[in-house]
Amino acid sequence: MNEQEILKEKLASLRSEHRDLDDVIARLVERAPYDQLQMQRLKKRKLMLKDQIMVLESRLLPDIIA
């Protein structure tokens, strides 16, 4: 398995976890009242995943000379 394939698998895993967090957050909002601290932690985790996804995507895309 080469580096690009490993990065693509990791990217797919991160995207899946990001989508799962979307679902968890949506369900949590539906049942009021909800734990604000838990919500903050979930959103923070989601942002960290998004940052990791962006880093991996930039590594997979070739550099373009402008």
mmCIF file of N, CA and C in Angstrom:
data_model
loop_
_atom_site.group_PDB
_atom_site.id
_atom_site.type_symbol
_atom_site.label_atom_id
_atom_site.label_comp_id
_atom_site.label_asym_id
_atom_site.label_seq_id
_atom_site.Cartn_x
_atom_site.Cartn_y
_atom_site.Cartn_z
ATOM 1 N N MET A 1 0.852 -1.176 0.000
ATOM 2 C CA MET A 1 0.000 0.000 0.000
ATOM 3 C C MET A 1 0.898 1.240 0.000
ATOM 4 N N ASN A 2 0.667 2.129 -0.946
ATOM 5 C CA ASN A 2 1.512 3.325 -0.994
ATOM 6 C C ASN A 2 0.929 4.437 -0.111
ATOM 7 N N GLU A 3 1.689 5.518 -0.008
ATOM 8 C CA GLU A 3 1.314 6.606 0.895
ATOM 9 C C GLU A 3 -0.024 7.234 0.513
ATOM 10 N N GLN A 4 -0.274 7.391 -0.789
ATOM 11 C CA GLN A 4 -1.538 8.013 -1.208
ATOM 12 C C GLN A 4 -2.742 7.169 -0.820
ATOM 13 N N GLU A 5 -2.629 5.865 -0.950
ATOM 14 C CA GLU A 5 -3.735 4.987 -0.570
ATOM 15 C C GLU A 5 -3.996 5.061 0.934
ATOM 16 N N ILE A 6 -2.932 5.123 1.710
ATOM 17 C CA ILE A 6 -3.072 5.243 3.165
ATOM 18 C C ILE A 6 -3.750 6.560 3.517
ATOM 19 N N LEU A 7 -3.331 7.649 2.855
ATOM 20 C CA LEU A 7 -3.941 8.961 3.111
ATOM 21 C C LEU A 7 -5.414 8.966 2.725
ATOM 22 N N LYS A 8 -5.750 8.315 1.607
ATOM 23 C CA LYS A 8 -7.154 8.266 1.172
ATOM 24 C C LYS A 8 -8.011 7.498 2.165
ATOM 25 N N GLU A 9 -7.479 6.407 2.711
ATOM 26 C CA GLU A 9 -8.233 5.643 3.714
ATOM 27 C C GLU A 9 -8.432 6.457 4.988
ATOM 28 N N LYS A 10 -7.382 7.135 5.413
ATOM 29 C CA LYS A 10 -7.481 7.981 6.609
ATOM 30 C C LYS A 10 -8.486 9.107 6.384
ATOM 31 N N LEU A 11 -8.460 9.688 5.190
ATOM 32 C CA LEU A 11 -9.391 10.762 4.841
ATOM 33 C C LEU A 11 -10.832 10.262 4.883
ATOM 34 N N ALA A 12 -11.073 9.081 4.340
ATOM 35 C CA ALA A 12 -12.423 8.516 4.363
ATOM 36 C C ALA A 12 -12.885 8.273 5.797
ATOM 37 N N SER A 13 -11.981 7.809 6.631
ATOM 38 C CA SER A 13 -12.308 7.563 8.031
ATOM 39 C C SER A 13 -12.660 8.863 8.756
ATOM 40 N N LEU A 14 -11.869 9.899 8.521
ATOM 41 C CA LEU A 14 -12.128 11.192 9.161
ATOM 42 C C LEU A 14 -13.447 11.791 8.687
ATOM 43 N N ARG A 15 -13.722 11.681 7.396
ATOM 44 C CA ARG A 15 -14.995 12.204 6.869
ATOM 45 C C ARG A 15 -16.181 11.480 7.486
ATOM 46 N N SER A 16 -16.054 10.177 7.648
ATOM 47 C CA SER A 16 -17.125 9.390 8.248
ATOM 48 C C SER A 16 -17.364 9.822 9.696
ATOM 49 N N GLU A 17 -16.294 9.987 10.447
ATOM 50 C CA GLU A 17 -16.431 10.428 11.834
ATOM 51 C C GLU A 17 -17.039 11.828 11.905
ATOM 52 N N HIS A 18 -16.669 12.695 10.963
ATOM 53 C CA HIS A 18 -17.214 14.058 10.911
ATOM 54 C C HIS A 18 -18.728 14.013 10.676
ATOM 55 N N ARG A 19 -19.159 13.166 9.738
ATOM 56 C CA ARG A 19 -20.596 13.020 9.469
ATOM 57 C C ARG A 19 -21.325 12.457 10.689
ATOM 58 N N ASP A 20 -20.701 11.483 11.350
ATOM 59 C CA ASP A 20 -21.306 10.899 12.545
ATOM 60 C C ASP A 20 -21.493 11.947 13.635
ATOM 61 N N LEU A 21 -20.506 12.812 13.791
ATOM 62 C CA LEU A 21 -20.627 13.882 14.783
ATOM 63 C C LEU A 21 -21.763 14.838 14.422
ATOM 64 N N ASP A 22 -21.942 15.105 13.129
ATOM 65 C CA ASP A 22 -23.078 15.926 12.687
ATOM 66 C C ASP A 22 -24.387 15.327 13.186
ATOM 67 N N ASP A 23 -24.520 14.015 13.008
ATOM 68 C CA ASP A 23 -25.746 13.333 13.436
ATOM 69 C C ASP A 23 -25.930 13.403 14.951
ATOM 70 N N VAL A 24 -24.863 13.175 15.686
ATOM 71 C CA VAL A 24 -24.937 13.202 17.148
ATOM 72 C C VAL A 24 -25.332 14.598 17.629
ATOM 73 N N ILE A 25 -24.720 15.622 17.046
ATOM 74 C CA ILE A 25 -25.034 17.003 17.439
ATOM 75 C C ILE A 25 -26.485 17.335 17.118
ATOM 76 N N ALA A 26 -26.953 16.922 15.954
ATOM 77 C CA ALA A 26 -28.341 17.192 15.574
ATOM 78 C C ALA A 26 -29.315 16.515 16.538
ATOM 79 N N ARG A 27 -29.032 15.274 16.912
ATOM 80 C CA ARG A 27 -29.905 14.565 17.843
ATOM 81 C C ARG A 27 -29.876 15.204 19.231
ATOM 82 N N LEU A 28 -28.717 15.674 19.623
ATOM 83 C CA LEU A 28 -28.585 16.315 20.929
ATOM 84 C C LEU A 28 -29.391 17.610 20.989
ATOM 85 N N VAL A 29 -29.371 18.369 19.911
ATOM 86 C CA VAL A 29 -30.114 19.639 19.851
ATOM 87 C C VAL A 29 -31.618 19.381 19.906
ATOM 88 N N GLU A 30 -32.060 18.284 19.307
ATOM 89 C CA GLU A 30 -33.490 17.973 19.271
ATOM 90 C C GLU A 30 -34.065 17.720 20.658
ATOM 91 N N ARG A 31 -33.245 17.134 21.521
ATOM 92 C CA ARG A 31 -33.768 16.864 22.864
ATOM 93 C C ARG A 31 -33.253 17.919 23.837
ATOM 94 N N ALA A 32 -34.073 18.927 24.014
ATOM 95 C CA ALA A 32 -33.726 20.014 24.934
ATOM 96 C C ALA A 32 -34.224 19.636 26.311
ATOM 97 N N PRO A 33 -33.639 20.035 27.377
ATOM 98 C CA PRO A 33 -32.349 20.724 27.450
ATOM 99 C C PRO A 33 -31.203 19.726 27.252
ATOM 100 N N TYR A 34 -30.084 20.232 26.793
ATOM 101 C CA TYR A 34 -28.922 19.371 26.579
ATOM 102 C C TYR A 34 -27.714 19.953 27.296
ATOM 103 N N ASP A 35 -26.724 19.130 27.463
ATOM 104 C CA ASP A 35 -25.508 19.493 28.189
ATOM 105 C C ASP A 35 -24.637 20.395 27.315
ATOM 106 N N GLN A 36 -24.496 21.642 27.727
ATOM 107 C CA GLN A 36 -23.705 22.607 26.951
ATOM 108 C C GLN A 36 -22.236 22.192 26.834
ATOM 109 N N LEU A 37 -21.701 21.647 27.900
ATOM 110 C CA LEU A 37 -20.300 21.229 27.884
ATOM 111 C C LEU A 37 -20.083 20.096 26.891
ATOM 112 N N GLN A 38 -21.000 19.145 26.894
ATOM 113 C CA GLN A 38 -20.907 18.045 25.931
ATOM 114 C C GLN A 38 -21.000 18.581 24.501
ATOM 115 N N MET A 39 -21.907 19.530 24.280
ATOM 116 C CA MET A 39 -22.073 20.117 22.952
ATOM 117 C C MET A 39 -20.785 20.818 22.521
ATOM 118 N N GLN A 40 -20.171 21.568 23.409
ATOM 119 C CA GLN A 40 -18.917 22.255 23.090
ATOM 120 C C GLN A 40 -17.826 21.265 22.714
ATOM 121 N N ARG A 41 -17.745 20.187 23.452
ATOM 122 C CA ARG A 41 -16.720 19.176 23.171
ATOM 123 C C ARG A 41 -16.943 18.523 21.814
ATOM 124 N N LEU A 42 -18.193 18.214 21.514
ATOM 125 C CA LEU A 42 -18.510 17.608 20.221
ATOM 126 C C LEU A 42 -18.166 18.556 19.067
ATOM 127 N N LYS A 43 -18.527 19.818 19.216
ATOM 128 C CA LYS A 43 -18.242 20.790 18.164
ATOM 129 C C LYS A 43 -16.737 21.019 18.008
ATOM 130 N N LYS A 44 -16.022 21.027 19.117
ATOM 131 C CA LYS A 44 -14.571 21.191 19.056
ATOM 132 C C LYS A 44 -13.933 20.004 18.337
ATOM 133 N N ARG A 45 -14.400 18.808 18.660
ATOM 134 C CA ARG A 45 -13.891 17.596 17.986
ATOM 135 C C ARG A 45 -14.183 17.662 16.493
ATOM 136 N N LYS A 46 -15.380 18.134 16.153
ATOM 137 C CA LYS A 46 -15.766 18.247 14.747
ATOM 138 C C LYS A 46 -14.852 19.230 14.012
ATOM 139 N N LEU A 47 -14.529 20.344 14.640
ATOM 140 C CA LEU A 47 -13.612 21.314 14.023
ATOM 141 C C LEU A 47 -12.210 20.741 13.858
ATOM 142 N N MET A 48 -11.751 19.978 14.850
ATOM 143 C CA MET A 48 -10.431 19.352 14.728
ATOM 144 C C MET A 48 -10.406 18.356 13.575
ATOM 145 N N LEU A 49 -11.493 17.611 13.421
ATOM 146 C CA LEU A 49 -11.579 16.668 12.308
ATOM 147 C C LEU A 49 -11.549 17.405 10.970
ATOM 148 N N LYS A 50 -12.279 18.520 10.911
ATOM 149 C CA LYS A 50 -12.306 19.299 9.674
ATOM 150 C C LYS A 50 -10.908 19.791 9.318
ATOM 151 N N ASP A 51 -10.172 20.250 10.316
ATOM 152 C CA ASP A 51 -8.794 20.699 10.072
ATOM 153 C C ASP A 51 -7.925 19.550 9.559
ATOM 154 N N GLN A 52 -8.062 18.379 10.172
ATOM 155 C CA GLN A 52 -7.286 17.218 9.730
ATOM 156 C C GLN A 52 -7.656 16.817 8.305
ATOM 157 N N ILE A 53 -8.942 16.902 7.982
ATOM 158 C CA ILE A 53 -9.403 16.582 6.632
ATOM 159 C C ILE A 53 -8.773 17.535 5.626
ATOM 160 N N MET A 54 -8.745 18.815 5.955
ATOM 161 C CA MET A 54 -8.173 19.809 5.047
ATOM 162 C C MET A 54 -6.681 19.557 4.829
ATOM 163 N N VAL A 55 -5.967 19.179 5.876
ATOM 164 C CA VAL A 55 -4.533 18.894 5.763
ATOM 165 C C VAL A 55 -4.307 17.698 4.838
ATOM 166 N N LEU A 56 -5.077 16.637 5.043
ATOM 167 C CA LEU A 56 -4.921 15.449 4.202
ATOM 168 C C LEU A 56 -5.282 15.734 2.751
ATOM 169 N N GLU A 57 -6.355 16.506 2.540
ATOM 170 C CA GLU A 57 -6.742 16.849 1.172
ATOM 171 C C GLU A 57 -5.647 17.651 0.482
ATOM 172 N N SER A 58 -5.017 18.552 1.213
ATOM 173 C CA SER A 58 -3.947 19.357 0.605
ATOM 174 C C SER A 58 -2.734 18.488 0.294
ATOM 175 N N ARG A 59 -2.489 17.466 1.088
ATOM 176 C CA ARG A 59 -1.367 16.553 0.804
ATOM 177 C C ARG A 59 -1.639 15.683 -0.410
ATOM 178 N N LEU A 60 -2.922 15.381 -0.651
ATOM 179 C CA LEU A 60 -3.281 14.531 -1.782
ATOM 180 C C LEU A 60 -3.311 15.282 -3.103
ATOM 181 N N LEU A 61 -3.578 16.590 -3.040
ATOM 182 C CA LEU A 61 -3.632 17.379 -4.265
ATOM 183 C C LEU A 61 -2.221 17.809 -4.664
ATOM 184 N N PRO A 62 -1.914 17.713 -5.936
ATOM 185 C CA PRO A 62 -0.578 18.134 -6.374
ATOM 186 C C PRO A 62 -0.452 19.658 -6.288
ATOM 187 N N ASP A 63 0.769 20.110 -6.061
ATOM 188 C CA ASP A 63 1.017 21.546 -6.030
ATOM 189 C C ASP A 63 0.803 22.130 -7.411
ATOM 190 N N ILE A 64 0.127 23.271 -7.457
ATOM 191 C CA ILE A 64 -0.141 23.948 -8.722
ATOM 192 C C ILE A 64 0.670 25.235 -8.739
ATOM 193 N N ILE A 65 1.446 25.388 -9.765
ATOM 194 C CA ILE A 65 2.260 26.594 -9.904
ATOM 195 C C ILE A 65 1.394 27.666 -10.549
ATOM 196 N N ALA A 66 1.223 28.777 -9.867
ATOM 197 C CA ALA A 66 0.349 29.843 -10.356
ATOM 198 C C ALA A 66 1.110 30.781 -11.257
#
